[in-house]
Coordinates of C-alpha atoms in Angstrom, one line a residue:
M939 CA 0.0 0.0 0.0
F940 CA 2.9 2.4 0.8
N941 CA 5.8 3.5 -1.4
R942 CA 9.4 3.6 -0.2
T943 CA 8.9 7.1 1.4
G944 CA 6.1 5.7 3.6
K945 CA 3.3 7.5 1.8
P946 CA 0.2 5.8 0.3
K947 CA 0.6 4.8 -3.4
K948 CA -1.4 6.8 -5.8
H949 CA -4.3 4.3 -6.1
Y950 CA -4.6 4.1 -2.3
Q951 CA -4.6 7.9 -1.6
K952 CA -8.4 8.5 -1.6
V953 CA -9.1 5.5 0.7
A954 CA -6.2 6.4 3.0
N955 CA -7.5 10.0 3.3
F956 CA -11.0 8.8 4.0
F957 CA -10.0 6.7 6.9
S958 CA -7.5 9.2 8.3
K959 CA -10.3 11.8 8.7
M960 CA -12.5 9.4 10.6
S961 CA -12.5 9.5 14.4
K962 CA -12.0 6.3 16.3
D963 CA -15.6 6.4 17.6
E964 CA -16.9 6.9 14.0
F965 CA -14.9 3.9 12.8
L966 CA -16.0 1.7 15.6
E967 CA -19.6 2.5 14.9
L968 CA -19.1 1.6 11.3
N969 CA -17.3 -1.6 12.2
N970 CA -20.2 -2.6 14.4
H971 CA -22.7 -1.9 11.6
T972 CA -20.6 -4.2 9.3
K973 CA -20.7 -7.1 11.8
I974 CA -24.5 -6.7 12.1
S975 CA -24.8 -6.7 8.3
F976 CA -22.8 -10.0 8.1
M977 CA -24.9 -11.5 10.9
Y978 CA -28.1 -10.7 9.1
Q979 CA -26.8 -12.1 5.9
G980 CA -25.7 -15.3 7.7
V981 CA -22.1 -15.0 6.4
T982 CA -20.7 -17.7 8.6
F983 CA -18.3 -20.6 8.6
T984 CA -17.8 -23.6 10.9
V985 CA -14.5 -24.7 12.6
Y986 CA -14.4 -28.5 12.8
S987 CA -11.6 -28.5 15.4
E988 CA -13.9 -26.9 18.0
K989 CA -15.9 -29.6 19.8
E990 CA -19.1 -27.5 19.6
G991 CA -18.8 -27.0 15.8
I992 CA -20.1 -23.5 16.3
E993 CA -20.8 -21.3 13.3
R994 CA -18.9 -18.0 13.4
I995 CA -19.4 -14.7 11.6
F996 CA -16.6 -14.5 9.0
P997 CA -14.3 -11.6 10.2
F998 CA -14.2 -8.8 7.7
D999 CA -11.8 -5.8 7.6
L1000 CA -13.2 -2.5 6.2
F1001 CA -9.8 -1.4 4.7
P1002 CA -9.9 -2.7 1.1
R1003 CA -7.0 -4.2 -0.9
I1004 CA -6.5 -2.4 -4.2
I1005 CA -4.9 -4.1 -7.2
T1006 CA -4.1 -2.0 -10.3
Q1007 CA -5.3 -3.0 -13.7
R1008 CA -1.7 -3.6 -14.9
E1009 CA -1.0 -6.0 -11.9
W1010 CA -4.3 -7.8 -12.5
E1011 CA -3.7 -8.4 -16.2
K1012 CA -0.6 -10.4 -15.4
I1013 CA -2.4 -12.4 -12.7
E1014 CA -5.3 -13.1 -15.1
R1015 CA -3.0 -14.3 -17.9
G1016 CA -1.1 -16.5 -15.5
L1017 CA -4.3 -18.1 -14.1
V1018 CA -5.7 -18.9 -17.6
Q1019 CA -2.4 -20.4 -18.7
R1020 CA -2.1 -22.4 -15.5
I1021 CA -5.6 -23.9 -15.6
T1022 CA -5.3 -24.7 -19.3
A1023 CA -2.1 -26.7 -18.7
L1024 CA -3.6 -28.4 -15.6
N1025 CA -6.7 -29.5 -17.7
L1026 CA -4.4 -30.9 -20.4
F1027 CA -2.4 -32.7 -17.7
L1028 CA -5.5 -34.3 -16.2
H1029 CA -6.6 -35.5 -19.6
D1030 CA -3.1 -36.9 -20.4
I1031 CA -2.7 -38.9 -17.1
Y1032 CA -6.1 -40.5 -17.5
H1033 CA -5.4 -41.4 -21.2
D1034 CA -2.1 -41.6 -22.9
K1035 CA 0.2 -40.6 -20.0
K1036 CA 2.6 -38.9 -22.4
I1037 CA 4.1 -36.6 -19.8
L1038 CA 4.9 -39.6 -17.6
K1039 CA 6.4 -41.6 -20.5
D1040 CA 8.5 -38.6 -21.4
R1041 CA 9.7 -38.5 -17.8
V1042 CA 8.8 -34.9 -17.3
I1043 CA 7.0 -36.0 -14.1
P1044 CA 7.8 -39.2 -12.2
Y1045 CA 5.3 -42.0 -12.9
D1046 CA 5.0 -43.0 -9.2
L1047 CA 4.4 -39.5 -8.0
V1048 CA 1.2 -39.3 -10.0
L1049 CA -0.1 -42.8 -9.8
E1050 CA 0.5 -43.0 -6.1
S1051 CA -1.3 -39.8 -5.3
P1052 CA -4.3 -40.6 -3.0
H1053 CA -6.4 -38.5 -5.4
Y1054 CA -5.5 -40.4 -8.6
N1055 CA -8.9 -41.9 -9.4
K1056 CA -8.8 -45.1 -11.5
E1057 CA -12.5 -44.7 -12.3
M1058 CA -11.5 -41.8 -14.6
I1059 CA -9.1 -43.8 -16.8
N1060 CA -10.1 -43.5 -20.4
L1061 CA -13.2 -41.6 -19.5
E1062 CA -13.9 -38.5 -21.5
P1063 CA -15.6 -35.8 -19.4
P1064 CA -18.3 -33.6 -21.2
G1065 CA -16.6 -30.7 -23.0
G1066 CA -13.2 -32.3 -22.2
V1067 CA -13.0 -30.2 -19.0
Y1068 CA -11.9 -31.5 -15.6
T1069 CA -11.3 -28.4 -13.5
H1070 CA -14.4 -26.3 -14.1
V1071 CA -14.0 -24.3 -10.8
S1072 CA -10.5 -23.5 -9.5
G1073 CA -9.2 -21.5 -6.6
I1074 CA -5.6 -20.5 -7.0
D1075 CA -3.9 -19.0 -4.0
I1076 CA -1.4 -16.2 -4.8
I1077 CA 1.0 -14.3 -2.5
R1078 CA 3.2 -11.3 -3.1
H1079 CA 6.7 -11.8 -1.9
K1080 CA 9.1 -9.1 -0.7
D1081 CA 10.6 -9.0 -4.2
G1082 CA 7.3 -7.5 -5.4
E1083 CA 6.5 -10.5 -7.6
F1084 CA 3.3 -12.6 -7.4
Y1085 CA 3.8 -16.4 -6.6
V1086 CA 1.3 -19.2 -6.8
L1087 CA 1.2 -20.8 -3.4
E1088 CA -1.4 -23.6 -4.0
D1089 CA -3.8 -24.9 -6.7
N1090 CA -7.2 -25.8 -5.2
L1091 CA -9.0 -27.9 -7.8
R1092 CA -11.5 -30.0 -6.0
S1093 CA -14.1 -27.9 -4.3
P1094 CA -12.5 -24.5 -3.6
S1095 CA -14.5 -22.4 -1.2
G1096 CA -14.7 -18.7 -0.6
V1097 CA -16.3 -17.0 -3.5
S1098 CA -19.5 -16.4 -1.6
Y1099 CA -17.5 -14.3 0.8
V1100 CA -16.1 -12.3 -2.1
L1101 CA -19.7 -11.3 -3.1
S1102 CA -20.8 -10.7 0.4
N1103 CA -17.8 -8.5 1.2
R1104 CA -18.6 -6.4 -1.9
S1105 CA -22.2 -6.1 -1.1
T1106 CA -21.5 -5.0 2.5
M1107 CA -18.8 -2.5 1.3
K1108 CA -21.3 -0.8 -1.0
K1109 CA -23.8 -0.4 1.8
V1110 CA -21.3 0.6 4.6
L1111 CA -18.9 2.8 2.7
P1112 CA -20.7 4.0 -0.5
N1113 CA -19.0 7.4 -0.3
I1114 CA -15.5 6.0 -0.8
F1115 CA -16.4 2.9 -2.9
F1116 CA -18.1 4.9 -5.7
H1117 CA -15.1 7.2 -5.9
Y1118 CA -13.2 4.3 -7.5
E1119 CA -13.8 2.5 -10.8
V1120 CA -13.8 -1.0 -9.3
S1121 CA -14.4 -4.1 -11.5
S1122 CA -17.7 -5.8 -10.7
V1123 CA -17.9 -9.3 -9.2
S1124 CA -21.7 -9.5 -9.0
D1125 CA -22.2 -11.5 -12.1
Y1126 CA -20.2 -14.6 -10.8
P1127 CA -23.4 -16.7 -10.1
Q1128 CA -24.7 -16.1 -13.6
Q1129 CA -21.3 -16.9 -15.1
L1130 CA -21.1 -20.0 -13.0
L1131 CA -24.5 -21.1 -14.3
A1132 CA -23.5 -20.4 -17.9
M1133 CA -20.3 -22.4 -17.4
L1134 CA -22.3 -25.4 -16.0
K1135 CA -24.6 -25.3 -19.0
S1136 CA -21.7 -25.2 -21.4
V1137 CA -20.6 -28.7 -20.2
A1138 CA -24.0 -30.3 -20.2
P1139 CA -24.2 -33.8 -21.7
E1140 CA -24.3 -33.9 -25.5
G1141 CA -27.8 -33.4 -26.9
V1142 CA -29.2 -31.6 -23.9
D1143 CA -30.2 -28.0 -24.9
E1144 CA -31.9 -26.9 -21.6
P1145 CA -29.9 -28.7 -18.9
T1146 CA -31.2 -28.9 -15.3
C1147 CA -28.3 -27.9 -13.0
V1148 CA -28.1 -28.5 -9.2
V1149 CA -25.7 -27.9 -6.4
L1150 CA -25.0 -31.0 -4.3
T1151 CA -24.1 -30.3 -0.7
P1152 CA -23.0 -32.7 2.1
G1153 CA -25.6 -30.9 4.3
I1154 CA -25.9 -28.3 7.0
Y1155 CA -23.0 -29.5 9.1
N1156 CA -20.4 -28.8 6.3
S1157 CA -18.2 -25.8 7.0
A1158 CA -19.1 -24.3 3.6
Y1159 CA -22.8 -24.8 3.8
Y1160 CA -23.4 -21.1 3.7
E1161 CA -21.7 -20.9 0.4
H1162 CA -23.6 -23.9 -1.1
T1163 CA -26.9 -22.2 -0.2
F1164 CA -25.7 -18.8 -1.5
L1165 CA -24.6 -20.1 -4.9
A1166 CA -27.7 -22.3 -5.5
H1167 CA -30.0 -19.4 -4.5
N1168 CA -28.2 -16.8 -6.7
M1169 CA -28.1 -19.2 -9.7
G1170 CA -31.7 -20.0 -9.2
V1171 CA -31.1 -23.8 -9.1
E1172 CA -32.0 -26.4 -6.6
L1173 CA -29.7 -27.2 -3.6
V1174 CA -29.8 -30.9 -3.1
E1175 CA -28.3 -33.6 -0.8
G1176 CA -27.6 -37.1 -1.9
R1177 CA -30.8 -38.4 -0.5
D1178 CA -32.7 -36.0 -2.7
M1179 CA -31.5 -37.8 -5.9
F1180 CA -31.6 -41.3 -7.3
V1181 CA -30.3 -43.1 -10.5
D1182 CA -32.5 -45.1 -12.8
N1183 CA -31.3 -46.8 -16.0
N1184 CA -28.1 -44.7 -15.8
F1185 CA -29.9 -41.3 -15.6
V1186 CA -29.9 -39.1 -12.5
Y1187 CA -33.2 -37.8 -11.1
M1188 CA -34.1 -35.5 -8.2
K1189 CA -37.2 -36.0 -6.2
T1190 CA -39.7 -33.2 -6.5
I1191 CA -43.4 -32.7 -5.4
Y1192 CA -44.2 -33.0 -9.1
G1193 CA -42.4 -36.3 -9.5
P1194 CA -38.9 -37.2 -10.6
Q1195 CA -36.9 -34.5 -12.6
K1196 CA -33.9 -35.5 -14.7
V1197 CA -30.7 -33.8 -13.6
D1198 CA -28.0 -33.0 -16.2
V1199 CA -25.2 -31.1 -14.5
I1200 CA -24.2 -31.5 -10.8
Y1201 CA -22.0 -28.9 -9.2
R1202 CA -21.0 -31.1 -6.4
R1203 CA -19.4 -30.0 -3.1
V1204 CA -18.9 -33.5 -2.0
D1205 CA -15.5 -35.2 -2.0
D1206 CA -14.8 -38.0 -4.6
S1207 CA -14.7 -40.7 -2.0
F1208 CA -18.3 -39.9 -0.8
L1209 CA -19.9 -39.4 -4.3
D1210 CA -21.1 -43.0 -5.0
P1211 CA -21.3 -45.7 -2.3
L1212 CA -21.4 -48.4 -5.0
V1213 CA -17.9 -47.3 -6.3
F1214 CA -16.1 -45.6 -3.4
K1215 CA -16.9 -45.6 0.3
P1216 CA -19.8 -48.0 0.7
E1217 CA -20.8 -46.4 4.0
S1218 CA -21.3 -43.0 2.4
L1219 CA -24.7 -41.4 2.9
L1220 CA -23.6 -38.1 1.2
G1221 CA -23.5 -39.3 -2.4
V1222 CA -25.9 -41.0 -4.9
P1223 CA -25.7 -44.8 -5.6
G1224 CA -25.1 -45.3 -9.3
I1225 CA -24.0 -41.7 -10.1
M1226 CA -20.6 -42.8 -11.4
A1227 CA -22.3 -45.3 -13.8
A1228 CA -24.5 -42.4 -15.1
Y1229 CA -21.4 -40.3 -15.5
R1230 CA -19.5 -43.0 -17.4
A1231 CA -22.6 -43.4 -19.7
G1232 CA -22.4 -39.7 -20.5
N1233 CA -25.8 -38.9 -19.1
V1234 CA -24.7 -36.4 -16.4
T1235 CA -21.9 -34.0 -15.9
I1236 CA -20.1 -33.8 -12.5
V1237 CA -18.4 -30.5 -11.7
N1238 CA -15.4 -30.6 -10.9
A1239 CA -14.7 -34.0 -12.5
P1240 CA -13.8 -36.8 -10.2
G1241 CA -10.0 -37.3 -10.0
T1242 CA -9.0 -33.7 -10.3
G1243 CA -7.5 -33.8 -6.8
V1244 CA -4.4 -35.4 -8.2
A1245 CA -3.6 -32.1 -9.8
D1246 CA -3.8 -30.1 -6.6
D1247 CA -1.6 -32.6 -4.7
K1248 CA 1.1 -30.3 -3.3
A1249 CA 3.8 -32.6 -4.7
I1250 CA 2.4 -32.4 -8.2
Y1251 CA 2.1 -28.6 -7.8
A1252 CA 5.9 -28.4 -8.0
Y1253 CA 5.7 -29.6 -11.6
V1254 CA 3.2 -27.1 -13.0
P1255 CA 5.8 -25.0 -14.6
Q1256 CA 7.1 -28.1 -16.5
M1257 CA 3.4 -28.8 -17.5
I1258 CA 3.1 -25.4 -19.0
R1259 CA 6.3 -25.8 -21.0
Y1260 CA 5.4 -29.3 -22.1
Y1261 CA 1.8 -28.8 -23.2
L1262 CA 1.7 -25.1 -24.2
K1263 CA 5.3 -24.4 -25.2
E1264 CA 5.3 -21.3 -23.2
E1265 CA 7.1 -19.9 -20.1
P1266 CA 5.0 -19.6 -17.0
V1267 CA 3.5 -16.2 -16.4
L1268 CA 3.3 -16.7 -12.7
N1269 CA 6.0 -18.0 -10.4
N1270 CA 5.9 -21.1 -8.4
V1271 CA 7.2 -21.2 -4.8
P1272 CA 10.4 -23.4 -4.8
T1273 CA 9.2 -26.8 -3.5
Y1274 CA 11.1 -29.7 -2.0
I1275 CA 9.4 -33.1 -2.4
C1276 CA 10.3 -35.4 0.5
D1277 CA 9.8 -38.5 -1.6
I1278 CA 12.9 -37.4 -3.6
E1279 CA 16.1 -38.5 -1.8
E1280 CA 18.1 -35.2 -2.3
D1281 CA 15.1 -33.1 -1.3
F1282 CA 14.4 -35.3 1.7
N1283 CA 18.0 -34.8 3.0
Y1284 CA 17.8 -31.1 2.5
V1285 CA 14.5 -30.9 4.4
M1286 CA 15.8 -32.9 7.3
D1287 CA 18.8 -30.6 7.7
N1288 CA 17.0 -27.3 7.3
M1289 CA 13.6 -27.6 8.8
E1290 CA 13.9 -24.4 10.8
K1291 CA 14.1 -22.5 7.5
L1292 CA 11.1 -24.2 5.9
V1293 CA 7.4 -24.5 5.9
I1294 CA 6.4 -28.2 5.8
K1295 CA 3.0 -29.2 4.4
P1296 CA 1.0 -32.4 4.0
V1297 CA 0.3 -32.9 0.2
D1298 CA -3.4 -33.6 0.6
E1299 CA -4.8 -31.3 3.3
S1300 CA -6.3 -27.9 3.2
G1301 CA -7.5 -25.2 5.6
G1302 CA -4.0 -24.6 6.9
Y1303 CA -4.1 -27.9 8.9
G1304 CA -1.0 -30.0 9.4
I1305 CA 1.4 -27.3 8.5
L1306 CA 4.7 -26.8 10.4
I1307 CA 6.5 -23.4 10.2
G1308 CA 10.0 -24.3 11.1
A1309 CA 11.0 -20.8 12.4
M1310 CA 8.1 -20.8 14.9
A1311 CA 8.4 -24.5 16.0
T1312 CA 10.1 -25.8 19.1
K1313 CA 12.9 -28.4 18.9
E1314 CA 10.5 -31.1 20.1
E1315 CA 7.9 -30.1 17.5
I1316 CA 10.5 -30.3 14.7
E1317 CA 11.7 -33.7 15.9
T1318 CA 8.1 -35.0 16.0
Y1319 CA 7.5 -33.7 12.5
K1320 CA 10.8 -35.3 11.2
N1321 CA 9.5 -38.7 12.4
K1322 CA 6.2 -38.1 10.6
I1323 CA 8.0 -37.4 7.4
R1324 CA 10.3 -40.5 7.8
R1325 CA 7.2 -42.7 8.2
N1326 CA 5.5 -41.4 5.0
R1327 CA 7.8 -39.3 2.8
R1328 CA 5.3 -39.2 -0.1
K1329 CA 2.9 -37.3 2.1
Y1330 CA 5.1 -34.2 2.7
I1331 CA 6.6 -31.3 0.8
A1332 CA 8.6 -28.3 2.1
Q1333 CA 8.9 -24.7 0.9
P1334 CA 11.1 -21.8 2.0
I1335 CA 9.3 -19.4 4.3
M1336 CA 8.0 -16.7 1.9
T1337 CA 7.4 -13.2 3.3
L1338 CA 3.8 -12.6 2.5
S1339 CA 3.0 -8.9 1.9
T1340 CA 1.2 -7.0 4.7
H1341 CA -1.7 -4.7 4.6
P1342 CA -3.2 -2.3 7.2
T1343 CA -5.9 -4.1 9.1
F1344 CA -8.0 -3.0 12.0
I1345 CA -7.2 -5.0 15.2
E1346 CA -9.9 -4.8 17.8
E1347 CA -7.6 -5.7 20.7
S1348 CA -5.4 -2.7 20.1
G1349 CA -8.1 -0.5 18.6
K1350 CA -5.9 0.6 15.7
F1351 CA -4.7 -0.4 12.2
E1352 CA -1.7 -2.7 12.2
P1353 CA 0.1 -4.6 9.4
R1354 CA -1.1 -8.1 8.9
H1355 CA 0.0 -10.7 6.3
I1356 CA -2.4 -11.3 3.4
D1357 CA -2.8 -13.6 0.4
L1358 CA -5.3 -13.7 -2.5
R1359 CA -7.6 -16.6 -3.4
T1360 CA -8.5 -16.2 -7.1
F1361 CA -11.4 -17.9 -8.8
L1362 CA -11.5 -19.1 -12.4
L1363 CA -14.4 -20.8 -14.3
Y1364 CA -13.4 -23.0 -17.1
G1365 CA -16.0 -24.7 -19.4
K1366 CA -16.5 -25.7 -23.0
D1367 CA -15.2 -22.7 -25.0
F1368 CA -15.7 -20.7 -21.8
K1369 CA -13.2 -19.0 -19.5
Y1370 CA -14.1 -16.5 -16.8
P1371 CA -11.5 -15.2 -14.3
L1372 CA -13.3 -13.3 -11.5
K1373 CA -11.7 -9.9 -11.3
G1374 CA -10.8 -9.7 -7.7
G1375 CA -11.0 -12.7 -5.4
L1376 CA -10.8 -13.2 -1.7
T1377 CA -8.0 -11.4 0.1
R1378 CA -7.5 -13.4 3.3
V1379 CA -5.8 -11.9 6.3
A1380 CA -3.9 -13.5 9.1
L1381 CA -5.4 -11.6 12.1
K1382 CA -2.9 -13.0 14.6
K1383 CA 0.3 -10.8 14.8
G1384 CA 3.2 -12.3 12.9
S1385 CA 1.1 -15.3 11.7
L1386 CA 1.4 -16.5 8.1
I1387 CA -1.7 -18.7 8.2
V1388 CA -4.6 -16.8 6.7
N1389 CA -7.3 -19.6 6.7
S1390 CA -10.6 -18.7 8.4
S1391 CA -10.4 -22.0 10.3
Q1392 CA -7.1 -20.8 11.8
G1393 CA -8.2 -17.4 12.9
G1394 CA -8.1 -15.6 9.6
G1395 CA -10.4 -12.9 8.2
S1396 CA -10.9 -11.2 4.8
K1397 CA -11.0 -7.9 2.9
D1398 CA -12.8 -6.7 -0.1
T1399 CA -10.4 -6.8 -3.1
W1400 CA -10.7 -4.0 -5.7
V1401 CA -9.3 -4.5 -9.1
M1402 CA -9.2 -1.1 -10.9
E1403 CA -10.9 -0.8 -14.3

């Protein structure tokens, strides 16, 4: 936000002046109005680690993050390039496996991923698309460059908070918001619906689309209801649907209605008890047979999780060069794969300089930040890695950029680390990068963990027109 002389950059000057003229009491009153607005909208999330499983209001900071058009153009080009390559990668590893045969990526690393789904081998998804909805996490390092931190390609959450943040900002701070030419995010639900329709099974002109939720106890249930409501489609649970003769139907008061496209927010392993976990009550028996018959589209496609495995992430730049013959637009964070002997030895010798992550977890769980860990914690983690080297990767501790954030305990603005979760829709002849995304804030002083489940909050993200 600030230049080298400590003054606000040009695109931040209006908003900085606005807040500087506000008294503390005026700001606190505004902040309370914002909380009430979020409460009335039901903008909540659930923390599984708390025994009570209490829903919480998602913390929101009124000071927006501003991204210039020039900065955004590079991010957008990089996102489209990355998702294009990842889709080609997924098609390749479930068909010809050329990238593995050419030894660009180790065979075992892909085929031993817990998310490599053998049900997808030689299966052609409608429209040829696997990762219809992606959430790519980006950070800005102290060198000023943007880096991709993670690719979330299964059921990335957070876009409902982007829209709720924007709606609240317009209501609470209209005087400053409308002084800027900010890119709109409000058409995301309509774009999502258009994308879903673009990948409908062949021959279906007016597809019926639904959102499949695990139910009210899921941490992202608010988002499931928000998206279904704003797209004008049904929100269903597994028990609301059935399969007959390889077609999927939902139960309605008017009788069975055929379903053509399912935006599922249920993990692969729970989708179909006849194929995956037999004890699952969240999925629909027979849905994979209907999918294989080409009678229904599942979004995102089963098996996409192999591409957001954090060990596979390390090879995305090679994928881009291999499939697209281009240099990556966005940087990767250097990554050490503990399953590789040389990398393993480096990680064992340098854990205090590294962030260690499980390859298959999300929400900031299971991460060890070496510089903040005790000797006992490091030794415990080393033993975990030795027992299952495939499960862990390590990265240098990147200095996330900071942004002024109001801290209630001190009653003033303080710098806090931020990242940016971006959202990209990818359908048949359809690409839509949401201009903005969810700026996540680590509210704890010095923390690098921005996830809401770990005490993080969010900001509205303004991309300038």
